[in-house]
């Protein structure tokens, strides 16, 4: 039965979680983001929505680039740490023991153990209500076909369920 409630209904969407990496000067950061989406095939563009008050917002604004590492199902703890602590207060890389590798075309590192990673250069930025939409031109991508994605639903992490349908 449909329950009419605009506030509660916001929790009833399903996403995955990406670890957004950014670097400016001496400062390097990782932040969880459920709001990322591929917005163009050719050119390959991915958009990420970042709250204006995030340290990540400052670092991406300064450097005009970012990394996106989509979490695998065994990275719930990392998604929790990157999404509940801020660079203002703590070094999340140390706290979560994040393993990283160097990107080829951007300065920010990428996170190991993810299902996919992308190197992005900011090609546009829009104000979307209380978040900034950075549109990233994807310069390079990586994937691991032995991993499965982390699923985020109603504020909790899950694994992908059984395959269904006709395809
Ligand atoms: C699962 C999860 C998903 C999140 N998704 C987003 C998002 O899409 N955009 C955003 O701005 N913040 C999102 N957040 C909140 C930020 O990750 C959080 O405010 C973080 O502490 C910001 O870190 P920073 O200040 O070091 O950049 C999410 C948090 C969690 C736990």
CSV table of N, CA and C and ligand atoms in Angstrom, one decimal:
chain,number,residue,atom,x,y,z
A,1,UNK,N,0.8,-1.2,0.0
A,1,UNK,CA,0.0,0.0,0.0
A,1,UNK,C,0.9,1.3,0.0
A,2,UNK,N,0.5,2.3,-0.8
A,2,UNK,CA,1.3,3.5,-0.9
A,2,UNK,C,1.1,4.4,0.4
A,3,UNK,N,2.2,4.7,1.0
A,3,UNK,CA,2.1,5.7,2.2
A,3,UNK,C,2.5,7.0,1.7
A,4,UNK,N,1.7,8.0,1.9
A,4,UNK,CA,2.0,9.4,1.4
A,4,UNK,C,2.8,10.1,2.5
A,5,UNK,N,4.1,10.3,2.2
A,5,UNK,CA,5.0,11.0,3.1
A,5,UNK,C,6.3,11.5,2.4
A,6,UNK,N,6.3,12.7,2.1
A,6,UNK,CA,7.4,13.2,1.2
A,6,UNK,C,8.8,13.1,1.9
A,7,UNK,N,8.8,13.2,3.3
A,7,UNK,CA,10.1,13.1,4.0
A,7,UNK,C,10.6,11.7,3.9
A,8,UNK,N,9.7,10.8,4.4
A,8,UNK,CA,10.1,9.3,4.5
A,8,UNK,C,10.4,8.7,3.1
A,9,UNK,N,9.7,9.2,2.1
A,9,UNK,CA,9.8,8.6,0.8
A,9,UNK,C,11.2,8.8,0.2
A,10,UNK,N,12.0,9.8,0.7
A,10,UNK,CA,13.3,10.1,0.2
A,10,UNK,C,14.3,8.9,0.5
A,11,UNK,N,14.0,8.1,1.5
A,11,UNK,CA,14.8,7.0,1.9
A,11,UNK,C,14.6,5.8,1.0
A,12,UNK,N,13.5,5.9,0.2
A,12,UNK,CA,13.1,4.7,-0.6
A,12,UNK,C,13.6,4.8,-2.1
A,13,UNK,N,14.9,5.1,-2.2
A,13,UNK,CA,15.6,5.0,-3.5
A,13,UNK,C,16.8,4.1,-3.2
A,14,UNK,N,17.3,3.5,-4.3
A,14,UNK,CA,18.4,2.6,-4.2
A,14,UNK,C,19.6,3.0,-5.0
A,15,UNK,N,20.7,3.0,-4.4
A,15,UNK,CA,21.9,3.5,-5.1
A,15,UNK,C,23.1,2.6,-4.8
A,16,UNK,N,24.3,3.0,-5.3
A,16,UNK,CA,25.5,2.3,-4.8
A,16,UNK,C,26.3,3.5,-4.1
A,17,UNK,N,27.5,3.2,-3.7
A,17,UNK,CA,28.3,4.2,-3.0
A,17,UNK,C,29.6,4.3,-3.7
A,18,UNK,N,30.0,5.6,-4.0
A,18,UNK,CA,31.3,5.8,-4.6
A,18,UNK,C,32.2,6.5,-3.6
A,19,UNK,N,33.5,6.3,-3.7
A,19,UNK,CA,34.4,7.0,-2.8
A,19,UNK,C,35.1,8.0,-3.7
A,20,UNK,N,34.8,9.3,-3.4
A,20,UNK,CA,35.2,10.4,-4.2
A,20,UNK,C,36.6,10.9,-3.6
A,21,UNK,N,37.6,10.8,-4.4
A,21,UNK,CA,38.9,11.3,-4.0
A,21,UNK,C,39.3,12.6,-4.6
A,22,UNK,N,40.0,13.4,-3.8
A,22,UNK,CA,40.3,14.8,-4.3
A,22,UNK,C,41.6,15.2,-3.6
A,23,UNK,N,42.4,16.1,-4.3
A,23,UNK,CA,43.7,16.5,-3.8
A,23,UNK,C,43.9,17.9,-4.2
A,24,UNK,N,44.3,18.8,-3.3
A,24,UNK,CA,44.7,20.1,-3.6
A,24,UNK,C,45.8,20.5,-2.7
A,25,UNK,N,46.9,20.9,-3.3
A,25,UNK,CA,48.1,21.3,-2.5
A,25,UNK,C,48.6,20.1,-1.7
A,26,UNK,N,48.6,20.3,-0.3
A,26,UNK,CA,49.0,19.2,0.6
A,26,UNK,C,47.9,18.4,1.1
A,27,UNK,N,46.6,18.8,0.7
A,27,UNK,CA,45.5,18.1,1.3
A,27,UNK,C,44.9,17.1,0.3
A,28,UNK,N,44.7,15.9,0.9
A,28,UNK,CA,44.1,14.8,0.1
A,28,UNK,C,42.9,14.2,0.9
A,29,UNK,N,41.8,13.9,0.2
A,29,UNK,CA,40.6,13.5,0.9
A,29,UNK,C,39.9,12.4,0.2
A,30,UNK,N,39.0,11.7,0.9
A,30,UNK,CA,38.1,10.7,0.4
A,30,UNK,C,36.7,10.9,1.1
A,31,UNK,N,35.7,10.9,0.3
A,31,UNK,CA,34.3,11.1,0.7
A,31,UNK,C,33.4,10.1,0.1
A,32,UNK,N,32.4,9.6,0.8
A,32,UNK,CA,31.4,8.8,0.2
A,32,UNK,C,30.3,9.6,-0.5
A,33,UNK,N,29.9,9.1,-1.6
A,33,UNK,CA,28.8,9.7,-2.4
A,33,UNK,C,27.9,8.7,-3.0
A,34,UNK,N,26.6,8.7,-2.6
A,34,UNK,CA,25.6,7.9,-3.3
A,34,UNK,C,25.1,8.5,-4.5
A,35,UNK,N,25.2,9.9,-4.6
A,35,UNK,CA,24.7,10.6,-5.8
A,35,UNK,C,25.8,10.8,-6.8
A,36,UNK,N,26.0,9.8,-7.6
A,36,UNK,CA,26.9,9.9,-8.7
A,36,UNK,C,26.1,9.2,-9.9
A,37,UNK,N,26.3,9.7,-11.1
A,37,UNK,CA,25.6,9.0,-12.2
A,37,UNK,C,26.3,9.3,-13.5
A,38,UNK,N,26.4,8.4,-14.4
A,38,UNK,CA,26.9,8.6,-15.7
A,38,UNK,C,25.9,9.4,-16.5
A,39,UNK,N,26.3,10.5,-17.1
A,39,UNK,CA,25.3,11.4,-17.7
A,39,UNK,C,25.5,11.5,-19.2
A,40,UNK,N,26.6,10.9,-19.8
A,40,UNK,CA,26.8,10.9,-21.2
A,40,UNK,C,27.7,9.8,-21.6
A,41,UNK,N,27.4,9.2,-22.8
A,41,UNK,CA,28.2,8.1,-23.3
A,41,UNK,C,29.4,8.6,-24.1
A,42,UNK,N,29.1,9.5,-25.0
A,42,UNK,CA,30.2,10.0,-25.9
A,42,UNK,C,30.0,11.5,-26.0
A,43,UNK,N,30.7,12.3,-25.3
A,43,UNK,CA,31.9,12.0,-24.4
A,43,UNK,C,31.4,11.3,-23.2
A,44,UNK,N,32.2,10.5,-22.6
A,44,UNK,CA,32.0,9.7,-21.3
A,44,UNK,C,32.0,10.8,-20.2
A,45,UNK,N,30.9,11.0,-19.6
A,45,UNK,CA,30.8,12.0,-18.5
A,45,UNK,C,30.1,11.4,-17.3
A,46,UNK,N,30.6,11.6,-16.1
A,46,UNK,CA,30.0,11.2,-14.8
A,46,UNK,C,29.8,12.5,-14.0
A,47,UNK,N,28.6,12.6,-13.4
A,47,UNK,CA,28.4,13.7,-12.5
A,47,UNK,C,28.3,13.2,-11.0
A,48,UNK,N,28.9,14.0,-10.2
A,48,UNK,CA,28.8,13.7,-8.7
A,48,UNK,C,28.2,15.0,-8.0
A,49,UNK,N,27.3,14.7,-7.1
A,49,UNK,CA,26.7,15.8,-6.3
A,49,UNK,C,27.4,15.9,-4.9
A,50,UNK,N,27.9,17.1,-4.7
A,50,UNK,CA,28.7,17.3,-3.5
A,50,UNK,C,28.2,18.5,-2.7
A,51,UNK,N,27.9,18.3,-1.4
A,51,UNK,CA,27.4,19.4,-0.6
A,51,UNK,C,28.4,20.5,-0.5
A,52,UNK,N,27.9,21.8,-0.5
A,52,UNK,CA,28.9,22.9,-0.5
A,52,UNK,C,29.7,23.0,0.8
A,53,UNK,N,29.2,22.4,1.9
A,53,UNK,CA,30.0,22.5,3.1
A,53,UNK,C,31.0,21.4,3.3
A,54,UNK,N,31.1,20.5,2.3
A,54,UNK,CA,32.1,19.4,2.4
A,54,UNK,C,33.5,19.9,2.1
A,55,UNK,N,34.5,19.3,2.8
A,55,UNK,CA,35.9,19.6,2.4
A,55,UNK,C,36.2,19.2,1.0
A,56,UNK,N,35.5,18.1,0.6
A,56,UNK,CA,35.6,17.6,-0.8
A,56,UNK,C,35.3,18.7,-1.8
A,57,UNK,N,34.2,19.5,-1.5
A,57,UNK,CA,33.8,20.6,-2.4
A,57,UNK,C,35.0,21.5,-2.6
A,58,UNK,N,35.6,21.9,-1.5
A,58,UNK,CA,36.8,22.9,-1.6
A,58,UNK,C,37.9,22.3,-2.5
A,59,UNK,N,38.2,21.0,-2.2
A,59,UNK,CA,39.4,20.4,-2.9
A,59,UNK,C,39.1,20.3,-4.4
A,60,UNK,N,37.8,19.9,-4.7
A,60,UNK,CA,37.5,19.7,-6.2
A,60,UNK,C,37.4,21.1,-6.8
A,61,UNK,N,36.9,22.1,-6.1
A,61,UNK,CA,36.8,23.4,-6.7
A,61,UNK,C,38.2,24.0,-7.0
A,62,UNK,N,39.2,23.7,-6.1
A,62,UNK,CA,40.5,24.2,-6.3
A,62,UNK,C,41.3,23.4,-7.4
A,63,UNK,N,41.1,22.1,-7.4
A,63,UNK,CA,42.0,21.3,-8.3
A,63,UNK,C,41.3,21.0,-9.7
A,64,UNK,N,40.0,21.2,-9.7
A,64,UNK,CA,39.2,20.9,-10.9
A,64,UNK,C,39.3,19.5,-11.4
A,65,UNK,N,39.5,18.6,-10.5
A,65,UNK,CA,39.6,17.1,-10.9
A,65,UNK,C,39.2,16.3,-9.7
A,66,UNK,N,38.8,15.0,-9.9
A,66,UNK,CA,38.4,14.1,-8.8
A,66,UNK,C,38.5,12.7,-9.3
A,67,UNK,N,38.6,11.8,-8.4
A,67,UNK,CA,38.6,10.3,-8.6
A,67,UNK,C,37.3,9.8,-8.1
A,68,UNK,N,36.8,8.8,-8.9
A,68,UNK,CA,35.6,8.1,-8.4
A,68,UNK,C,35.9,6.6,-8.3
A,69,UNK,N,35.7,6.0,-7.1
A,69,UNK,CA,36.0,4.6,-6.9
A,69,UNK,C,34.7,3.9,-6.4
A,70,UNK,N,34.0,3.1,-7.2
A,70,UNK,CA,32.8,2.6,-6.8
A,70,UNK,C,33.0,1.4,-5.9
A,71,UNK,N,32.4,1.4,-4.7
A,71,UNK,CA,32.6,0.4,-3.7
A,71,UNK,C,32.2,-1.0,-4.1
A,72,UNK,N,32.9,-2.0,-3.7
A,72,UNK,CA,32.5,-3.4,-3.8
A,72,UNK,C,31.8,-3.8,-2.5
A,73,UNK,N,31.1,-4.9,-2.6
A,73,UNK,CA,30.3,-5.4,-1.5
A,73,UNK,C,31.0,-5.5,-0.2
A,74,UNK,N,32.3,-5.7,-0.2
A,74,UNK,CA,33.1,-5.9,1.0
A,74,UNK,C,33.7,-4.6,1.6
A,75,UNK,N,33.2,-3.4,1.0
A,75,UNK,CA,33.8,-2.1,1.5
A,75,UNK,C,32.8,-1.2,2.2
A,76,UNK,N,31.8,-1.9,2.9
A,76,UNK,CA,30.9,-1.1,3.7
A,76,UNK,C,31.5,-0.3,4.8
A,77,UNK,N,32.5,-0.8,5.4
A,77,UNK,CA,33.2,-0.1,6.5
A,77,UNK,C,33.9,1.1,6.0
A,78,UNK,N,34.5,1.0,4.8
A,78,UNK,CA,35.2,2.2,4.2
A,78,UNK,C,34.2,3.3,3.8
A,79,UNK,N,33.0,2.8,3.2
A,79,UNK,CA,32.0,3.8,2.9
A,79,UNK,C,31.4,4.5,4.1
A,80,UNK,N,31.4,3.7,5.2
A,80,UNK,CA,30.9,4.3,6.5
A,80,UNK,C,31.9,5.4,7.0
A,81,UNK,N,33.1,5.1,7.0
A,81,UNK,CA,34.2,6.0,7.5
A,81,UNK,C,34.2,7.2,6.6
A,82,UNK,N,34.3,7.0,5.3
A,82,UNK,CA,34.4,8.2,4.3
A,82,UNK,C,33.2,9.1,4.3
A,83,UNK,N,32.1,8.5,4.8
A,83,UNK,CA,30.8,9.3,4.7
A,83,UNK,C,30.4,9.8,6.1
A,84,UNK,N,31.1,9.5,7.2
A,84,UNK,CA,30.7,9.9,8.5
A,84,UNK,C,31.8,10.8,9.2
A,85,UNK,N,32.9,10.9,8.6
A,85,UNK,CA,34.0,11.7,9.1
A,85,UNK,C,34.4,12.7,8.0
A,86,UNK,N,35.0,13.9,8.5
A,86,UNK,CA,35.4,14.9,7.6
A,86,UNK,C,36.9,15.1,7.7
A,87,UNK,N,37.5,15.5,6.6
A,87,UNK,CA,38.9,15.9,6.6
A,87,UNK,C,39.1,17.1,7.6
A,88,UNK,N,38.1,17.8,7.9
A,88,UNK,CA,38.2,18.9,8.9
A,88,UNK,C,38.8,18.4,10.2
A,89,UNK,N,38.4,17.1,10.5
A,89,UNK,CA,38.7,16.6,11.9
A,89,UNK,C,39.6,15.4,11.9
A,90,UNK,N,39.8,14.7,10.7
A,90,UNK,CA,40.5,13.5,10.8
A,90,UNK,C,41.1,13.1,9.4
A,91,UNK,N,42.2,12.3,9.5
A,91,UNK,CA,42.7,11.7,8.2
A,91,UNK,C,42.0,10.4,8.0
A,92,UNK,N,41.0,10.4,7.1
A,92,UNK,CA,40.2,9.2,6.9
A,92,UNK,C,41.0,8.1,6.2
A,93,UNK,N,42.0,8.4,5.5
A,93,UNK,CA,42.9,7.3,4.8
A,93,UNK,C,43.5,6.5,5.9
A,94,UNK,N,44.0,7.2,7.0
A,94,UNK,CA,44.7,6.5,8.1
A,94,UNK,C,43.6,5.7,8.9
A,95,UNK,N,42.6,6.4,9.2
A,95,UNK,CA,41.5,5.8,10.1
A,95,UNK,C,40.9,4.5,9.5
A,96,UNK,N,40.7,4.5,8.1
A,96,UNK,CA,40.1,3.4,7.5
A,96,UNK,C,41.1,2.4,6.9
A,97,UNK,N,42.4,2.7,6.9
A,97,UNK,CA,43.4,1.9,6.3
A,97,UNK,C,43.1,1.7,4.8
A,98,UNK,N,42.7,2.8,4.2
A,98,UNK,CA,42.4,2.8,2.7
A,98,UNK,C,43.7,2.4,2.0
A,99,UNK,N,43.6,1.5,1.1
A,99,UNK,CA,44.7,1.2,0.2
A,99,UNK,C,44.4,1.9,-1.1
A,100,UNK,N,45.5,2.6,-1.6
A,100,UNK,CA,45.3,3.4,-2.8
A,100,UNK,C,46.3,3.1,-3.9
A,101,UNK,N,46.0,3.5,-5.1
A,101,UNK,CA,47.0,3.5,-6.2
A,101,UNK,C,47.0,4.8,-7.0
A,102,UNK,N,48.1,5.0,-7.7
A,102,UNK,CA,48.2,6.3,-8.4
A,102,UNK,C,47.4,6.3,-9.6
A,103,UNK,N,46.7,7.4,-9.9
A,103,UNK,CA,46.0,7.6,-11.1
A,103,UNK,C,47.0,8.0,-12.2
A,104,UNK,N,46.6,7.9,-13.5
A,104,UNK,CA,47.5,8.3,-14.5
A,104,UNK,C,47.4,9.8,-14.9
A,105,UNK,N,46.1,10.3,-14.9
A,105,UNK,CA,45.9,11.7,-15.4
A,105,UNK,C,45.4,12.7,-14.4
A,106,UNK,N,45.2,12.2,-13.2
A,106,UNK,CA,44.8,13.2,-12.1
A,106,UNK,C,45.7,13.0,-10.9
A,107,UNK,N,45.8,14.0,-10.0
A,107,UNK,CA,46.7,13.9,-8.9
A,107,UNK,C,46.1,13.1,-7.7
A,108,UNK,N,44.8,13.1,-7.6
A,108,UNK,CA,44.2,12.4,-6.5
A,108,UNK,C,44.4,10.9,-6.7
A,109,UNK,N,44.6,10.2,-5.6
A,109,UNK,CA,44.7,8.7,-5.7
A,109,UNK,C,43.4,8.0,-5.9
A,110,UNK,N,43.4,6.8,-6.3
A,110,UNK,CA,42.2,6.0,-6.5
A,110,UNK,C,42.3,4.9,-5.4
A,111,UNK,N,41.1,4.3,-5.1
A,111,UNK,CA,41.0,3.4,-4.0
A,111,UNK,C,41.0,1.9,-4.5
A,112,UNK,N,41.9,1.1,-3.9
A,112,UNK,CA,42.0,-0.3,-4.3
A,112,UNK,C,40.8,-1.1,-3.7
A,113,UNK,N,40.5,-2.2,-4.4
A,113,UNK,CA,39.5,-3.2,-3.9
A,113,UNK,C,38.1,-2.8,-4.4
A,114,UNK,N,38.0,-1.8,-5.2
A,114,UNK,CA,36.6,-1.3,-5.7
A,114,UNK,C,36.2,-2.1,-7.0
A,115,UNK,N,35.0,-2.0,-7.3
A,115,UNK,CA,34.5,-2.6,-8.5
A,115,UNK,C,34.9,-1.9,-9.8
A,116,UNK,N,35.0,-0.5,-9.7
A,116,UNK,CA,35.5,0.3,-10.8
A,116,UNK,C,36.0,1.6,-10.3
A,117,UNK,N,36.9,2.2,-11.1
A,117,UNK,CA,37.5,3.5,-10.7
A,117,UNK,C,37.6,4.4,-11.9
A,118,UNK,N,37.4,5.7,-11.7
A,118,UNK,CA,37.5,6.6,-12.9
A,118,UNK,C,38.3,7.8,-12.5
A,119,UNK,N,39.0,8.4,-13.5
A,119,UNK,CA,39.7,9.6,-13.3
A,119,UNK,C,39.0,10.7,-14.0
A,120,UNK,N,38.6,11.8,-13.4
A,120,UNK,CA,37.8,12.8,-14.0
A,120,UNK,C,38.3,14.2,-13.9
A,121,UNK,N,38.1,14.9,-14.9
A,121,UNK,CA,38.5,16.3,-15.0
A,121,UNK,C,37.2,17.1,-15.0
A,122,UNK,N,37.0,18.1,-14.2
A,122,UNK,CA,35.7,18.9,-14.1
A,122,UNK,C,35.6,19.7,-15.4
A,123,UNK,N,34.4,19.4,-16.1
A,123,UNK,CA,34.2,20.2,-17.3
A,123,UNK,C,33.0,21.2,-17.1
A,124,UNK,N,32.3,21.0,-16.0
A,124,UNK,CA,31.2,21.9,-15.7
A,124,UNK,C,30.8,21.8,-14.3
A,125,UNK,N,30.1,22.8,-13.8
A,125,UNK,CA,29.6,22.8,-12.4
A,125,UNK,C,28.3,23.5,-12.4
A,126,UNK,N,27.3,22.9,-11.7
A,126,UNK,CA,25.9,23.5,-11.6
A,126,UNK,C,25.5,23.5,-10.2
A,127,UNK,N,24.7,24.5,-9.8
A,127,UNK,CA,24.1,24.5,-8.5
A,127,UNK,C,22.8,23.7,-8.6
A,128,UNK,N,22.7,22.7,-7.7
A,128,UNK,CA,21.5,21.8,-7.7
A,128,UNK,C,20.9,21.9,-6.3
A,129,UNK,N,20.1,22.9,-6.0
A,129,UNK,CA,19.6,23.1,-4.7
A,129,UNK,C,20.7,23.3,-3.7
A,130,UNK,N,20.8,22.4,-2.7
A,130,UNK,CA,21.9,22.5,-1.7
A,130,UNK,C,23.1,21.8,-2.0
A,131,UNK,N,23.2,21.2,-3.2
A,131,UNK,CA,24.5,20.5,-3.7
A,131,UNK,C,25.0,21.1,-5.0
A,132,UNK,N,26.3,20.9,-5.2
A,132,UNK,CA,26.9,21.3,-6.4
A,132,UNK,C,27.0,20.0,-7.3
A,133,UNK,N,26.6,20.1,-8.5
A,133,UNK,CA,26.8,19.0,-9.5
A,133,UNK,C,28.1,19.3,-10.3
A,134,UNK,N,29.1,18.5,-10.0
A,134,UNK,CA,30.3,18.5,-10.8
A,134,UNK,C,30.1,17.5,-12.0
A,135,UNK,N,30.3,18.0,-13.2
A,135,UNK,CA,30.3,17.1,-14.3
A,135,UNK,C,31.7,16.8,-14.7
A,136,UNK,N,32.1,15.5,-14.6
A,136,UNK,CA,33.5,15.1,-14.9
A,136,UNK,C,33.6,14.4,-16.2
A,137,UNK,N,34.6,14.9,-17.0
A,137,UNK,CA,35.0,14.2,-18.2
A,137,UNK,C,35.9,13.1,-17.8
A,138,UNK,N,35.5,11.9,-18.2
A,138,UNK,CA,36.3,10.7,-17.7
A,138,UNK,C,37.5,10.5,-18.6
A,139,UNK,N,38.7,10.6,-17.9
A,139,UNK,CA,39.9,10.5,-18.7
A,139,UNK,C,40.5,9.1,-18.7
A,140,UNK,N,40.0,8.3,-17.7
A,140,UNK,CA,40.5,6.9,-17.6
A,140,UNK,C,39.6,6.1,-16.7
A,141,UNK,N,39.5,4.8,-17.0
A,141,UNK,CA,38.6,3.9,-16.2
A,141,UNK,C,39.3,2.6,-15.9
A,142,UNK,N,38.9,1.9,-14.8
A,142,UNK,CA,39.4,0.6,-14.4
A,142,UNK,C,38.2,-0.2,-13.9
A,143,UNK,N,38.2,-1.5,-14.0
A,143,UNK,CA,37.2,-2.4,-13.4
A,143,UNK,C,37.8,-3.7,-13.0
A,144,UNK,N,37.1,-4.3,-12.0
A,144,UNK,CA,37.4,-5.6,-11.6
A,144,UNK,C,36.2,-6.5,-11.7
A,145,UNK,N,36.2,-7.4,-12.7
A,145,UNK,CA,35.0,-8.2,-12.9
A,145,UNK,C,34.8,-9.4,-11.9
A,146,UNK,N,35.7,-9.5,-10.9
A,146,UNK,CA,35.4,-10.5,-9.8
A,146,UNK,C,34.7,-9.8,-8.6
A,147,UNK,N,34.5,-8.5,-8.7
A,147,UNK,CA,33.9,-7.8,-7.5
A,147,UNK,C,32.4,-7.6,-7.9
A,148,UNK,N,31.6,-7.5,-6.8
A,148,UNK,CA,30.2,-7.1,-7.0
A,148,UNK,C,30.0,-5.8,-6.2
A,149,UNK,N,28.9,-5.1,-6.6
A,149,UNK,CA,28.8,-3.7,-6.0
A,149,UNK,C,28.2,-3.7,-4.7
A,150,UNK,N,28.5,-2.6,-3.9
A,150,UNK,CA,27.8,-2.3,-2.7
A,150,UNK,C,26.5,-1.7,-3.0
A,151,UNK,N,25.4,-2.1,-2.3
A,151,UNK,CA,24.1,-1.5,-2.6
A,151,UNK,C,23.7,-0.7,-1.3
A,152,UNK,N,23.1,0.5,-1.6
A,152,UNK,CA,22.7,1.4,-0.5
A,152,UNK,C,21.2,1.6,-0.5
A,153,UNK,N,20.5,1.2,0.5
A,153,UNK,CA,19.1,1.4,0.5
A,153,UNK,C,18.6,1.6,1.9
A,154,UNK,N,17.7,2.6,2.1
A,154,UNK,CA,17.2,3.0,3.4
A,154,UNK,C,18.3,3.1,4.5
A,155,UNK,N,19.4,3.8,4.1
A,155,UNK,CA,20.4,4.1,5.0
A,155,UNK,C,21.3,3.0,5.4
A,156,UNK,N,21.2,1.8,4.7
A,156,UNK,CA,22.0,0.6,5.1
A,156,UNK,C,22.6,0.0,3.8
A,157,UNK,N,23.7,-0.7,4.1
A,157,UNK,CA,24.4,-1.4,3.0
A,157,UNK,C,24.0,-2.8,2.8
A,158,UNK,N,23.9,-3.2,1.5
A,158,UNK,CA,23.5,-4.6,1.2
A,158,UNK,C,24.4,-5.1,0.0
A,159,UNK,N,24.3,-6.4,-0.2
A,159,UNK,CA,24.9,-7.0,-1.4
A,159,UNK,C,23.8,-7.0,-2.5
A,160,UNK,N,24.3,-7.1,-3.8
A,160,UNK,CA,23.4,-7.3,-4.9
A,160,UNK,C,22.6,-8.6,-4.7
A,161,UNK,N,21.3,-8.6,-5.0
A,161,UNK,CA,20.5,-9.8,-4.9
A,161,UNK,C,20.6,-10.7,-6.1
A,162,UNK,N,19.6,-11.6,-6.2
A,162,UNK,CA,19.6,-12.6,-7.3
A,162,UNK,C,19.2,-11.9,-8.6
A,163,UNK,N,19.7,-12.4,-9.7
A,163,UNK,CA,19.4,-11.9,-11.0
A,163,UNK,C,17.9,-12.4,-11.4
A,164,UNK,N,17.2,-11.4,-12.0
A,164,UNK,CA,15.8,-11.7,-12.4
A,164,UNK,C,15.6,-11.2,-13.8
A,165,UNK,N,14.4,-11.4,-14.4
A,165,UNK,CA,14.0,-10.8,-15.7
A,165,UNK,C,14.4,-11.7,-16.8
A,166,UNK,N,14.3,-11.1,-18.0
A,166,UNK,CA,14.4,-11.8,-19.3
A,166,UNK,C,15.7,-11.7,-20.0
A,167,UNK,N,16.6,-10.9,-19.4
A,167,UNK,CA,17.9,-10.7,-20.1
A,167,UNK,C,19.0,-11.6,-19.6
B,1,LIG,C1,26.4,6.2,2.3
B,1,LIG,C2,26.7,7.7,2.2
B,1,LIG,C3,26.4,8.4,1.0
B,1,LIG,C4,26.7,9.8,1.0
B,1,LIG,N1,26.4,10.5,-0.2
B,1,LIG,C5,26.7,11.8,-0.3
B,1,LIG,C6,26.5,12.4,-1.6
B,1,LIG,O1,26.1,11.9,-2.6
B,1,LIG,N2,26.9,13.8,-1.6
B,1,LIG,C7,27.4,14.5,-0.5
B,1,LIG,O2,27.6,15.7,-0.6
B,1,LIG,N3,27.5,13.8,0.7
B,1,LIG,C8,27.2,12.5,0.8
B,1,LIG,N4,27.4,11.9,2.0
B,1,LIG,C9,27.9,12.6,3.1
B,1,LIG,C10,29.5,12.9,3.0
B,1,LIG,O3,30.2,11.7,2.6
B,1,LIG,C11,30.0,13.3,4.4
B,1,LIG,O4,29.4,14.6,4.7
B,1,LIG,C12,31.5,13.4,4.5
B,1,LIG,O5,31.8,13.5,5.9
B,1,LIG,C13,32.1,14.6,3.8
B,1,LIG,O6,33.5,14.5,4.0
B,1,LIG,P1,34.5,15.7,3.8
B,1,LIG,O7,34.0,16.9,4.6
B,1,LIG,O8,35.8,15.2,4.3
B,1,LIG,O9,34.5,16.0,2.3
B,1,LIG,C14,27.2,10.5,2.1
B,1,LIG,C15,27.4,9.8,3.3
B,1,LIG,C16,27.2,8.4,3.3
B,1,LIG,C17,27.5,7.7,4.6
